[in-house]
Amino acid sequence: MDDLYREIIIEHYKNPSYRGHLDPHDIQFADNNPLCGDHIEITLQVSEDGKVSDARFDGHGCAISQASADLLIESIIGKPLDEVKALKKDHILELLGIDLGPVRLKCALLSLKVLKAGVYGLGEASDELVE
Amino acid sequence: MTLNVSQIRSQFPILQRETANGVPLVYLDSTATSQKPLAVIEAMNDFYRRSNANIHRGVHTLAEEATALYEEARKKIAKFVNAPDARQVIFTRNTTESINLVAYTWARANLKEGDLAILTEMEHHSNLVPWHILQAERGIRLEFIPVKDDFTLDLETYRSLLDQGPKLVSFTHMSNVLGTINPVDEMIRLAHDVGAVTVIDGAQSVPHFSVDVQALDVDFLAFSAHKMCGPTGIGALYGKTSLLEKMPPFLGGGDMIKEVKLRSFRANTIPAKFEAGTPAIAEAVGFGAAADYLLSVGMDAIAIHEHQITEYALDRLEEIPGVKLFGPTADKKGGVAAFSLDGVHPHDVAQILDRDGVAVRAGHHCAQPLHEKFGLPATSRASFYLYNTKGEVDKLVDGIYKVKKYFA
Ligand SMILES: Cc1ncc(COP(=O)(O)O)c(C=O)c1O
């Protein structure tokens, strides 16, 4: 029907592959989007050679925020943490394959902000992390 | 008394426009802010074209004209809520600032550690956070009248809280999420019986039905112009003269003083005491024009129209499988329909509706504690005003069916 809700987004929203919580984990972080109450938690396991060996997300929110979290997790498993640290908003936009207005962009970027805050060991998931 | 809605719609330029996809605008978000009729837009336009000057301080023609228009607007707002005297109407920026004014002046002068203030669980953040701040600063005690499962206030608990001798009772006249219209008459009377001062958040009531401060005997009433066909940037606080006169000033600066010495000042009389600095003059003129406009349409006719639309909307929404409504039955509420749709986040509902020109709001609507109480991170909300039609409700319902198909 239109670009904003490409099949892939609805699919990942309804049937996410990486929803869950890893226990034990090496890295855990969670935050909200105060505008809409979307909530994302990310847990990671990191191997000895500094790669993401497994990852999961949990939370609730709109199709965009939950689908981008699922796509993001899929894209980082097996990647070195250093590469994950360097991810920016372009990465998410590529995964989603759509253009987003400023409000929905915040939904799309929440998972990446949470991921980066966790990987860097920060107290808060701020916008600067993904700009 | 039925409204001529097509005539009313023709008075709102924005309702003639299309949205991005070339479809007509279906504006169902008046609870957030209302649209503005030509009468208001022109009044502000005329002010800037003809009469603009700073008020109070000048003797030239324009300054006198602008001052007269500003004070005329105050009289119109006083008349709109039936205040006995225009001096009891203080211009603020909005409802939020009006409530903060009470919290920063009256409450700081009158509440001390351990004093009890009663609020409700259905408050907008603007009637919560000012009291949280005071609680942290002063150690006042806050108690909340619970919202029952039928989305009305638990007046039994209210009565027992009153036995604890509150100094202040502050609550919303109408919930911006549930639409619940609270029994303010009775609640104010009960509060006065135990000597408490009452504040009413009238942000959603004053625009939609007749509110009479003398009949209610309320001590303070806060409301915003932008939700009642007026401009943004201005609102009002009504207060009883005896209270206003004893309250310390709010912000310090020009206009709020009688006399300033290098090391001291004497505060002006009301209402100037609470209006430091150059106010929103054109906006005040627009606010007055909005009050005139609503009175010319008739507040009772507006209330009846909204009630019919709301009843119709609730009936139609209820028919949709997966839709759950949040709010009491139509006889207990104003023109608001907050709902959830199974399996679909409100943001996605709003976004897909927007494709068909239907503007609704999605989120916690600045009432997070209320959403938490009912276990909801967010809801979608359609709201209605004098210019909405049943045809627009139909478009909302068609849109929701489309959303369902999408996420099926
Ligand atoms: C019940 C209620 N109170 C207070 C407010 C705050 O109004 P304003 O943002 O104009 O200060 C609103 C606005 O959404 C409201 O609906």
Short mmCIF file of N, CA, C and O in Angstrom, two decimals, chain B residues 133-246:
data_model
loop_
_atom_site.label_atom_id
_atom_site.label_comp_id
_atom_site.label_asym_id
_atom_site.label_seq_id
_atom_site.Cartn_x
_atom_site.Cartn_y
_atom_site.Cartn_z
N ILE B 133 7.20 19.06 42.35
CA ILE B 133 8.32 19.98 42.63
C ILE B 133 8.16 20.56 44.04
O ILE B 133 9.12 20.64 44.82
N LEU B 134 6.92 20.93 44.36
CA LEU B 134 6.66 21.50 45.68
C LEU B 134 6.86 20.46 46.78
O LEU B 134 7.34 20.77 47.88
N GLN B 135 6.51 19.23 46.46
CA GLN B 135 6.69 18.14 47.42
C GLN B 135 8.18 17.98 47.75
O GLN B 135 8.56 17.87 48.92
N ALA B 136 9.02 18.03 46.72
CA ALA B 136 10.46 17.88 46.92
C ALA B 136 11.02 19.06 47.70
O ALA B 136 11.92 18.92 48.54
N GLU B 137 10.46 20.24 47.44
CA GLU B 137 11.01 21.46 48.03
C GLU B 137 10.51 21.66 49.46
O GLU B 137 11.24 22.12 50.33
N ARG B 138 9.23 21.33 49.69
CA ARG B 138 8.57 21.69 50.94
C ARG B 138 8.22 20.51 51.82
O ARG B 138 7.82 20.68 52.96
N GLY B 139 8.24 19.31 51.22
CA GLY B 139 7.77 18.15 51.98
C GLY B 139 6.27 18.15 52.18
O GLY B 139 5.78 17.63 53.19
N ILE B 140 5.51 18.72 51.22
CA ILE B 140 4.06 18.57 51.33
C ILE B 140 3.72 17.13 51.01
O ILE B 140 4.53 16.39 50.45
N ARG B 141 2.52 16.72 51.37
CA ARG B 141 2.08 15.35 51.15
C ARG B 141 1.09 15.33 50.00
O ARG B 141 0.21 16.19 49.93
N LEU B 142 1.20 14.38 49.08
CA LEU B 142 0.26 14.27 47.97
C LEU B 142 -0.53 12.98 48.11
O LEU B 142 0.02 11.93 48.36
N GLU B 143 -1.85 13.10 47.94
CA GLU B 143 -2.69 11.90 47.87
C GLU B 143 -3.54 12.01 46.60
O GLU B 143 -3.82 13.12 46.13
N PHE B 144 -3.94 10.85 46.09
CA PHE B 144 -4.61 10.84 44.79
C PHE B 144 -5.97 10.16 44.87
O PHE B 144 -6.09 9.05 45.40
N ILE B 145 -6.98 10.82 44.33
CA ILE B 145 -8.29 10.17 44.22
C ILE B 145 -8.18 9.13 43.11
O ILE B 145 -7.83 9.47 41.99
N PRO B 146 -8.45 7.84 43.43
CA PRO B 146 -8.29 6.81 42.41
C PRO B 146 -9.34 6.93 41.29
O PRO B 146 -10.43 7.46 41.51
N VAL B 147 -8.96 6.41 40.12
CA VAL B 147 -9.91 6.26 39.02
C VAL B 147 -10.44 4.83 39.10
O VAL B 147 -9.66 3.88 39.18
N LYS B 148 -11.76 4.69 39.09
CA LYS B 148 -12.36 3.36 39.21
C LYS B 148 -12.37 2.65 37.85
O LYS B 148 -12.08 3.26 36.82
N ASP B 149 -12.77 1.38 37.87
CA ASP B 149 -12.81 0.61 36.63
C ASP B 149 -13.79 1.17 35.61
O ASP B 149 -13.67 0.92 34.42
N ASP B 150 -14.77 1.93 36.07
CA ASP B 150 -15.70 2.54 35.11
C ASP B 150 -15.19 3.92 34.64
O ASP B 150 -15.92 4.69 34.05
N PHE B 151 -13.92 4.21 34.97
CA PHE B 151 -13.22 5.42 34.52
C PHE B 151 -13.77 6.71 35.13
O PHE B 151 -13.57 7.80 34.61
N THR B 152 -14.47 6.58 36.26
CA THR B 152 -14.87 7.77 37.00
C THR B 152 -14.08 7.80 38.31
O THR B 152 -13.46 6.79 38.69
N LEU B 153 -14.13 8.94 39.01
CA LEU B 153 -13.36 9.06 40.24
C LEU B 153 -14.04 8.34 41.39
O LEU B 153 -15.28 8.31 41.49
N ASP B 154 -13.23 7.81 42.26
CA ASP B 154 -13.72 7.10 43.44
C ASP B 154 -14.00 8.13 44.55
O ASP B 154 -13.11 8.51 45.31
N LEU B 155 -15.25 8.58 44.61
CA LEU B 155 -15.59 9.67 45.53
C LEU B 155 -15.61 9.21 46.99
O LEU B 155 -15.47 10.02 47.90
N GLU B 156 -15.78 7.89 47.19
CA GLU B 156 -15.70 7.37 48.56
C GLU B 156 -14.32 7.64 49.14
O GLU B 156 -14.17 8.14 50.25
N THR B 157 -13.31 7.29 48.34
CA THR B 157 -11.93 7.52 48.80
C THR B 157 -11.67 9.02 48.96
O THR B 157 -10.99 9.45 49.88
N TYR B 158 -12.25 9.81 48.06
CA TYR B 158 -12.09 11.27 48.16
C TYR B 158 -12.60 11.74 49.53
O TYR B 158 -11.91 12.48 50.24
N ARG B 159 -13.79 11.27 49.91
CA ARG B 159 -14.35 11.69 51.20
C ARG B 159 -13.43 11.30 52.35
O ARG B 159 -13.24 12.08 53.29
N SER B 160 -12.86 10.11 52.27
CA SER B 160 -12.00 9.71 53.40
C SER B 160 -10.69 10.50 53.39
O SER B 160 -10.13 10.80 54.44
N LEU B 161 -10.22 10.86 52.21
CA LEU B 161 -9.02 11.71 52.16
C LEU B 161 -9.31 13.09 52.74
O LEU B 161 -8.46 13.71 53.40
N LEU B 162 -10.52 13.57 52.52
CA LEU B 162 -10.88 14.89 53.05
C LEU B 162 -10.85 14.91 54.57
O LEU B 162 -10.58 15.94 55.19
N ASP B 163 -11.11 13.74 55.17
CA ASP B 163 -11.05 13.66 56.64
C ASP B 163 -9.66 13.95 57.18
O ASP B 163 -9.49 14.24 58.36
N GLN B 164 -8.66 13.83 56.30
CA GLN B 164 -7.28 14.10 56.75
C GLN B 164 -6.94 15.59 56.70
O GLN B 164 -5.80 15.98 56.91
N GLY B 165 -7.92 16.43 56.36
CA GLY B 165 -7.72 17.87 56.42
C GLY B 165 -6.76 18.45 55.38
O GLY B 165 -5.75 19.08 55.73
N PRO B 166 -7.03 18.23 54.09
CA PRO B 166 -6.15 18.78 53.05
C PRO B 166 -6.21 20.31 53.03
O PRO B 166 -7.22 20.90 53.40
N LYS B 167 -5.11 20.91 52.59
CA LYS B 167 -5.09 22.36 52.41
C LYS B 167 -5.50 22.72 50.99
O LYS B 167 -5.91 23.85 50.72
N LEU B 168 -5.31 21.76 50.07
CA LEU B 168 -5.53 22.05 48.65
C LEU B 168 -6.13 20.82 47.98
O LEU B 168 -5.73 19.69 48.27
N VAL B 169 -7.10 21.07 47.08
CA VAL B 169 -7.61 20.00 46.23
C VAL B 169 -7.53 20.53 44.79
O VAL B 169 -8.10 21.58 44.50
N SER B 170 -6.80 19.83 43.94
CA SER B 170 -6.58 20.31 42.58
C SER B 170 -6.86 19.19 41.59
O SER B 170 -6.26 18.12 41.68
N PHE B 171 -7.81 19.40 40.69
CA PHE B 171 -8.17 18.30 39.78
C PHE B 171 -8.73 18.81 38.48
O PHE B 171 -9.16 19.96 38.36
N THR B 172 -8.75 17.90 37.51
CA THR B 172 -9.22 18.28 36.20
C THR B 172 -10.74 18.21 36.11
O THR B 172 -11.36 17.32 36.69
N HIS B 173 -11.30 19.17 35.39
CA HIS B 173 -12.76 19.19 35.18
C HIS B 173 -13.14 18.06 34.23
O HIS B 173 -14.12 17.37 34.44
N MET B 174 -12.28 17.91 33.18
CA MET B 174 -12.54 16.84 32.22
C MET B 174 -11.21 16.23 31.80
O MET B 174 -10.27 16.94 31.45
N SER B 175 -11.14 14.90 31.84
CA SER B 175 -9.90 14.20 31.47
C SER B 175 -9.65 14.30 29.97
O SER B 175 -10.55 14.06 29.17
N ASN B 176 -8.39 14.60 29.62
CA ASN B 176 -8.06 14.72 28.20
C ASN B 176 -7.83 13.37 27.55
O ASN B 176 -7.59 13.30 26.35
N VAL B 177 -7.89 12.30 28.31
CA VAL B 177 -7.73 10.96 27.75
C VAL B 177 -9.06 10.20 27.82
O VAL B 177 -9.59 9.74 26.81
N LEU B 178 -9.60 10.09 29.03
CA LEU B 178 -10.83 9.33 29.23
C LEU B 178 -12.05 10.11 28.80
O LEU B 178 -13.07 9.54 28.46
N GLY B 179 -11.93 11.43 28.83
CA GLY B 179 -13.09 12.28 28.54
C GLY B 179 -14.02 12.43 29.73
O GLY B 179 -15.00 13.18 29.67
N THR B 180 -13.74 11.73 30.81
CA THR B 180 -14.59 11.79 32.01
C THR B 180 -14.81 13.23 32.47
O THR B 180 -13.84 13.98 32.63
N ILE B 181 -16.06 13.59 32.65
CA ILE B 181 -16.37 14.90 33.23
C ILE B 181 -16.63 14.68 34.71
O ILE B 181 -17.54 13.95 35.10
N ASN B 182 -15.79 15.28 35.53
CA ASN B 182 -15.88 15.03 36.97
C ASN B 182 -16.97 15.88 37.62
O ASN B 182 -17.26 16.98 37.15
N PRO B 183 -17.55 15.36 38.71
CA PRO B 183 -18.61 16.10 39.41
C PRO B 183 -18.00 17.24 40.23
O PRO B 183 -17.94 17.19 41.45
N VAL B 184 -17.55 18.28 39.53
CA VAL B 184 -16.78 19.33 40.19
C VAL B 184 -17.58 20.09 41.23
O VAL B 184 -17.04 20.49 42.25
N ASP B 185 -18.89 20.30 40.95
CA ASP B 185 -19.73 21.00 41.92
C ASP B 185 -19.60 20.39 43.30
O ASP B 185 -19.24 21.05 44.27
N GLU B 186 -19.89 19.09 43.32
CA GLU B 186 -19.88 18.36 44.59
C GLU B 186 -18.47 18.31 45.18
O GLU B 186 -18.27 18.48 46.38
N MET B 187 -17.49 18.09 44.31
CA MET B 187 -16.11 17.95 44.80
C MET B 187 -15.61 19.25 45.43
O MET B 187 -14.90 19.25 46.43
N ILE B 188 -16.00 20.37 44.83
CA ILE B 188 -15.59 21.67 45.39
C ILE B 188 -16.29 21.92 46.72
O ILE B 188 -15.68 22.33 47.71
N ARG B 189 -17.58 21.60 46.72
CA ARG B 189 -18.34 21.81 47.96
C ARG B 189 -17.73 21.00 49.10
O ARG B 189 -17.52 21.52 50.21
N LEU B 190 -17.43 19.74 48.84
CA LEU B 190 -16.84 18.89 49.88
C LEU B 190 -15.48 19.42 50.34
O LEU B 190 -15.15 19.39 51.53
N ALA B 191 -14.69 19.93 49.38
CA ALA B 191 -13.37 20.47 49.73
C ALA B 191 -13.54 21.70 50.61
O ALA B 191 -12.82 21.87 51.62
N HIS B 192 -14.50 22.56 50.26
CA HIS B 192 -14.72 23.77 51.05
C HIS B 192 -15.22 23.44 52.46
O HIS B 192 -14.91 24.15 53.41
N ASP B 193 -15.99 22.35 52.57
CA ASP B 193 -16.47 21.95 53.89
C ASP B 193 -15.33 21.70 54.87
O ASP B 193 -15.49 21.84 56.07
N VAL B 194 -14.16 21.26 54.34
CA VAL B 194 -13.03 21.04 55.24
C VAL B 194 -12.00 22.16 55.12
O VAL B 194 -10.86 22.04 55.58
N GLY B 195 -12.39 23.24 54.46
CA GLY B 195 -11.53 24.43 54.42
C GLY B 195 -10.39 24.38 53.42
O GLY B 195 -9.44 25.17 53.50
N ALA B 196 -10.47 23.46 52.44
CA ALA B 196 -9.39 23.38 51.45
C ALA B 196 -9.61 24.37 50.31
O ALA B 196 -10.75 24.71 49.98
N VAL B 197 -8.52 24.84 49.74
CA VAL B 197 -8.58 25.69 48.56
C VAL B 197 -8.66 24.78 47.33
O VAL B 197 -8.02 23.72 47.28
N THR B 198 -9.47 25.19 46.33
CA THR B 198 -9.69 24.33 45.15
C THR B 198 -9.12 24.95 43.89
O THR B 198 -9.25 26.15 43.66
N VAL B 199 -8.47 24.10 43.09
CA VAL B 199 -7.96 24.50 41.78
C VAL B 199 -8.60 23.58 40.75
O VAL B 199 -8.58 22.35 40.93
N ILE B 200 -9.16 24.15 39.69
CA ILE B 200 -9.70 23.30 38.63
C ILE B 200 -8.89 23.51 37.37
O ILE B 200 -8.66 24.65 36.94
N ASP B 201 -8.45 22.39 36.80
CA ASP B 201 -7.82 22.41 35.49
C ASP B 201 -8.96 22.39 34.46
O ASP B 201 -9.59 21.35 34.24
N GLY B 202 -9.20 23.56 33.88
CA GLY B 202 -10.32 23.69 32.94
C GLY B 202 -9.89 23.61 31.48
O GLY B 202 -10.66 23.99 30.60
N ALA B 203 -8.70 23.06 31.23
CA ALA B 203 -8.18 23.04 29.85
C ALA B 203 -9.15 22.37 28.89
O ALA B 203 -9.29 22.80 27.75
N GLN B 204 -9.83 21.31 29.36
CA GLN B 204 -10.75 20.60 28.46
C GLN B 204 -12.21 20.92 28.70
O GLN B 204 -13.06 20.50 27.92
N SER B 205 -12.53 21.64 29.76
CA SER B 205 -13.94 21.93 30.01
C SER B 205 -14.33 23.30 29.45
O SER B 205 -15.32 23.41 28.71
N VAL B 206 -13.55 24.31 29.77
CA VAL B 206 -13.90 25.68 29.35
C VAL B 206 -14.14 25.78 27.84
O VAL B 206 -15.07 26.46 27.41
N PRO B 207 -13.37 25.07 26.99
CA PRO B 207 -13.62 25.18 25.54
C PRO B 207 -14.90 24.49 25.08
O PRO B 207 -15.41 24.81 24.01
N HIS B 208 -15.42 23.55 25.88
CA HIS B 208 -16.43 22.64 25.33
C HIS B 208 -17.82 22.78 25.93
O HIS B 208 -18.79 22.34 25.35
N PHE B 209 -17.92 23.32 27.12
CA PHE B 209 -19.25 23.59 27.68
C PHE B 209 -19.14 24.75 28.64
O PHE B 209 -18.04 25.17 29.02
N SER B 210 -20.30 25.27 29.02
CA SER B 210 -20.34 26.46 29.83
C SER B 210 -19.78 26.20 31.23
O SER B 210 -20.24 25.31 31.92
N VAL B 211 -18.78 26.98 31.61
CA VAL B 211 -18.20 26.86 32.96
C VAL B 211 -18.40 28.20 33.67
O VAL B 211 -17.97 29.23 33.17
N ASP B 212 -19.04 28.15 34.82
CA ASP B 212 -19.41 29.37 35.54
C ASP B 212 -18.69 29.36 36.90
O ASP B 212 -19.05 28.60 37.80
N VAL B 213 -17.67 30.21 37.03
CA VAL B 213 -16.84 30.15 38.25
C VAL B 213 -17.64 30.52 39.49
O VAL B 213 -17.33 30.04 40.60
N GLN B 214 -18.68 31.35 39.33
CA GLN B 214 -19.45 31.73 40.52
C GLN B 214 -20.38 30.61 40.94
O GLN B 214 -20.52 30.33 42.13
N ALA B 215 -20.99 29.96 39.97
CA ALA B 215 -21.86 28.83 40.31
C ALA B 215 -21.04 27.72 40.95
O ALA B 215 -21.48 27.07 41.90
N LEU B 216 -19.82 27.50 40.43
CA LEU B 216 -18.97 26.43 40.97
C LEU B 216 -18.38 26.82 42.31
O LEU B 216 -18.00 25.97 43.10
N ASP B 217 -18.24 28.13 42.53
CA ASP B 217 -17.58 28.65 43.72
C ASP B 217 -16.12 28.18 43.81
O ASP B 217 -15.57 28.01 44.91
N VAL B 218 -15.51 27.97 42.66
CA VAL B 218 -14.13 27.47 42.65
C VAL B 218 -13.16 28.61 43.02
O VAL B 218 -13.44 29.78 42.75
N ASP B 219 -12.04 28.25 43.64
CA ASP B 219 -11.07 29.27 44.04
C ASP B 219 -10.15 29.67 42.89
O ASP B 219 -9.86 30.85 42.71
N PHE B 220 -9.68 28.69 42.14
CA PHE B 220 -8.85 28.98 40.95
C PHE B 220 -9.31 28.12 39.78
O PHE B 220 -9.62 26.93 39.97
N LEU B 221 -9.28 28.71 38.58
CA LEU B 221 -9.60 27.95 37.37
C LEU B 221 -8.54 28.28 36.32
O LEU B 221 -8.27 29.45 36.04
N ALA B 222 -7.93 27.23 35.75
CA ALA B 222 -6.87 27.41 34.76
C ALA B 222 -7.35 26.93 33.40
O ALA B 222 -7.99 25.89 33.29
N PHE B 223 -7.07 27.71 32.34
CA PHE B 223 -7.42 27.25 30.99
C PHE B 223 -6.54 27.92 29.93
O PHE B 223 -5.84 28.88 30.22
N SER B 224 -6.58 27.35 28.72
CA SER B 224 -5.71 27.79 27.62
C SER B 224 -6.56 28.30 26.45
O SER B 224 -7.57 27.69 26.10
N ALA B 225 -6.10 29.37 25.80
CA ALA B 225 -6.81 29.90 24.63
C ALA B 225 -6.78 28.93 23.46
O ALA B 225 -7.76 28.78 22.74
N HIS B 226 -5.63 28.25 23.28
CA HIS B 226 -5.46 27.49 22.03
C HIS B 226 -6.36 26.28 21.92
O HIS B 226 -6.52 25.74 20.83
N LYS B 227 -6.95 25.86 23.02
CA LYS B 227 -7.87 24.74 22.94
C LYS B 227 -9.31 25.22 22.74
O LYS B 227 -10.23 24.41 22.66
N MET B 228 -9.52 26.53 22.71
CA MET B 228 -10.88 27.07 22.56
C MET B 228 -10.94 28.06 21.40
O MET B 228 -11.50 29.14 21.54
N CYS B 229 -10.33 27.66 20.30
CA CYS B 229 -10.39 28.44 19.05
C CYS B 229 -9.50 29.68 19.08
O CYS B 229 -9.51 30.47 18.13
N GLY B 230 -8.75 29.88 20.14
CA GLY B 230 -7.86 31.04 20.23
C GLY B 230 -6.43 30.66 19.88
O GLY B 230 -6.14 29.51 19.54
N PRO B 231 -5.53 31.65 19.98
CA PRO B 231 -4.14 31.42 19.61
C PRO B 231 -3.34 30.65 20.67
O PRO B 231 -3.77 30.56 21.82
N THR B 232 -2.19 30.14 20.30
CA THR B 232 -1.25 29.60 21.26
C THR B 232 -0.57 30.77 21.98
O THR B 232 -0.66 31.92 21.55
N GLY B 233 0.10 30.47 23.08
CA GLY B 233 0.89 31.50 23.76
C GLY B 233 0.13 32.30 24.79
O GLY B 233 0.69 33.19 25.42
N ILE B 234 -1.16 32.01 24.97
CA ILE B 234 -1.90 32.73 26.02
C ILE B 234 -2.92 31.81 26.67
O ILE B 234 -3.50 30.93 26.03
N GLY B 235 -3.09 32.02 27.97
CA GLY B 235 -4.09 31.28 28.74
C GLY B 235 -4.52 32.18 29.87
O GLY B 235 -4.15 33.35 29.91
N ALA B 236 -5.31 31.63 30.78
CA ALA B 236 -5.80 32.47 31.87
C ALA B 236 -5.83 31.70 33.17
O ALA B 236 -5.96 30.47 33.19
N LEU B 237 -5.70 32.45 34.24
CA LEU B 237 -5.98 31.94 35.58
C LEU B 237 -7.04 32.84 36.18
O LEU B 237 -6.85 34.05 36.31
N TYR B 238 -8.19 32.24 36.51
CA TYR B 238 -9.19 32.96 37.29
C TYR B 238 -8.90 32.66 38.75
O TYR B 238 -8.54 31.52 39.10
N GLY B 239 -9.05 33.66 39.62
CA GLY B 239 -8.90 33.42 41.05
C GLY B 239 -9.86 34.28 41.84
O GLY B 239 -10.32 35.32 41.37
N LYS B 240 -10.17 33.83 43.05
CA LYS B 240 -11.00 34.66 43.93
C LYS B 240 -10.17 35.86 44.40
O LYS B 240 -8.99 35.71 44.75
N THR B 241 -10.81 37.02 44.42
CA THR B 241 -10.09 38.25 44.74
C THR B 241 -9.36 38.17 46.07
O THR B 241 -8.20 38.57 46.19
N SER B 242 -10.06 37.62 47.08
CA SER B 242 -9.46 37.59 48.42
C SER B 242 -8.16 36.79 48.41
O SER B 242 -7.20 37.14 49.12
N LEU B 243 -8.10 35.73 47.60
CA LEU B 243 -6.88 34.93 47.53
C LEU B 243 -5.82 35.65 46.71
O LEU B 243 -4.65 35.76 47.11
N LEU B 244 -6.21 36.14 45.55
CA LEU B 244 -5.25 36.79 44.65
C LEU B 244 -4.56 37.97 45.34
O LEU B 244 -3.36 38.19 45.19
N GLU B 245 -5.35 38.73 46.09
CA GLU B 245 -4.77 39.92 46.70
C GLU B 245 -3.72 39.59 47.75
O GLU B 245 -2.77 40.33 47.95
N LYS B 246 -3.89 38.44 48.40
CA LYS B 246 -2.94 38.08 49.45
C LYS B 246 -1.73 37.32 48.92
O LYS B 246 -0.76 37.11 49.65
#
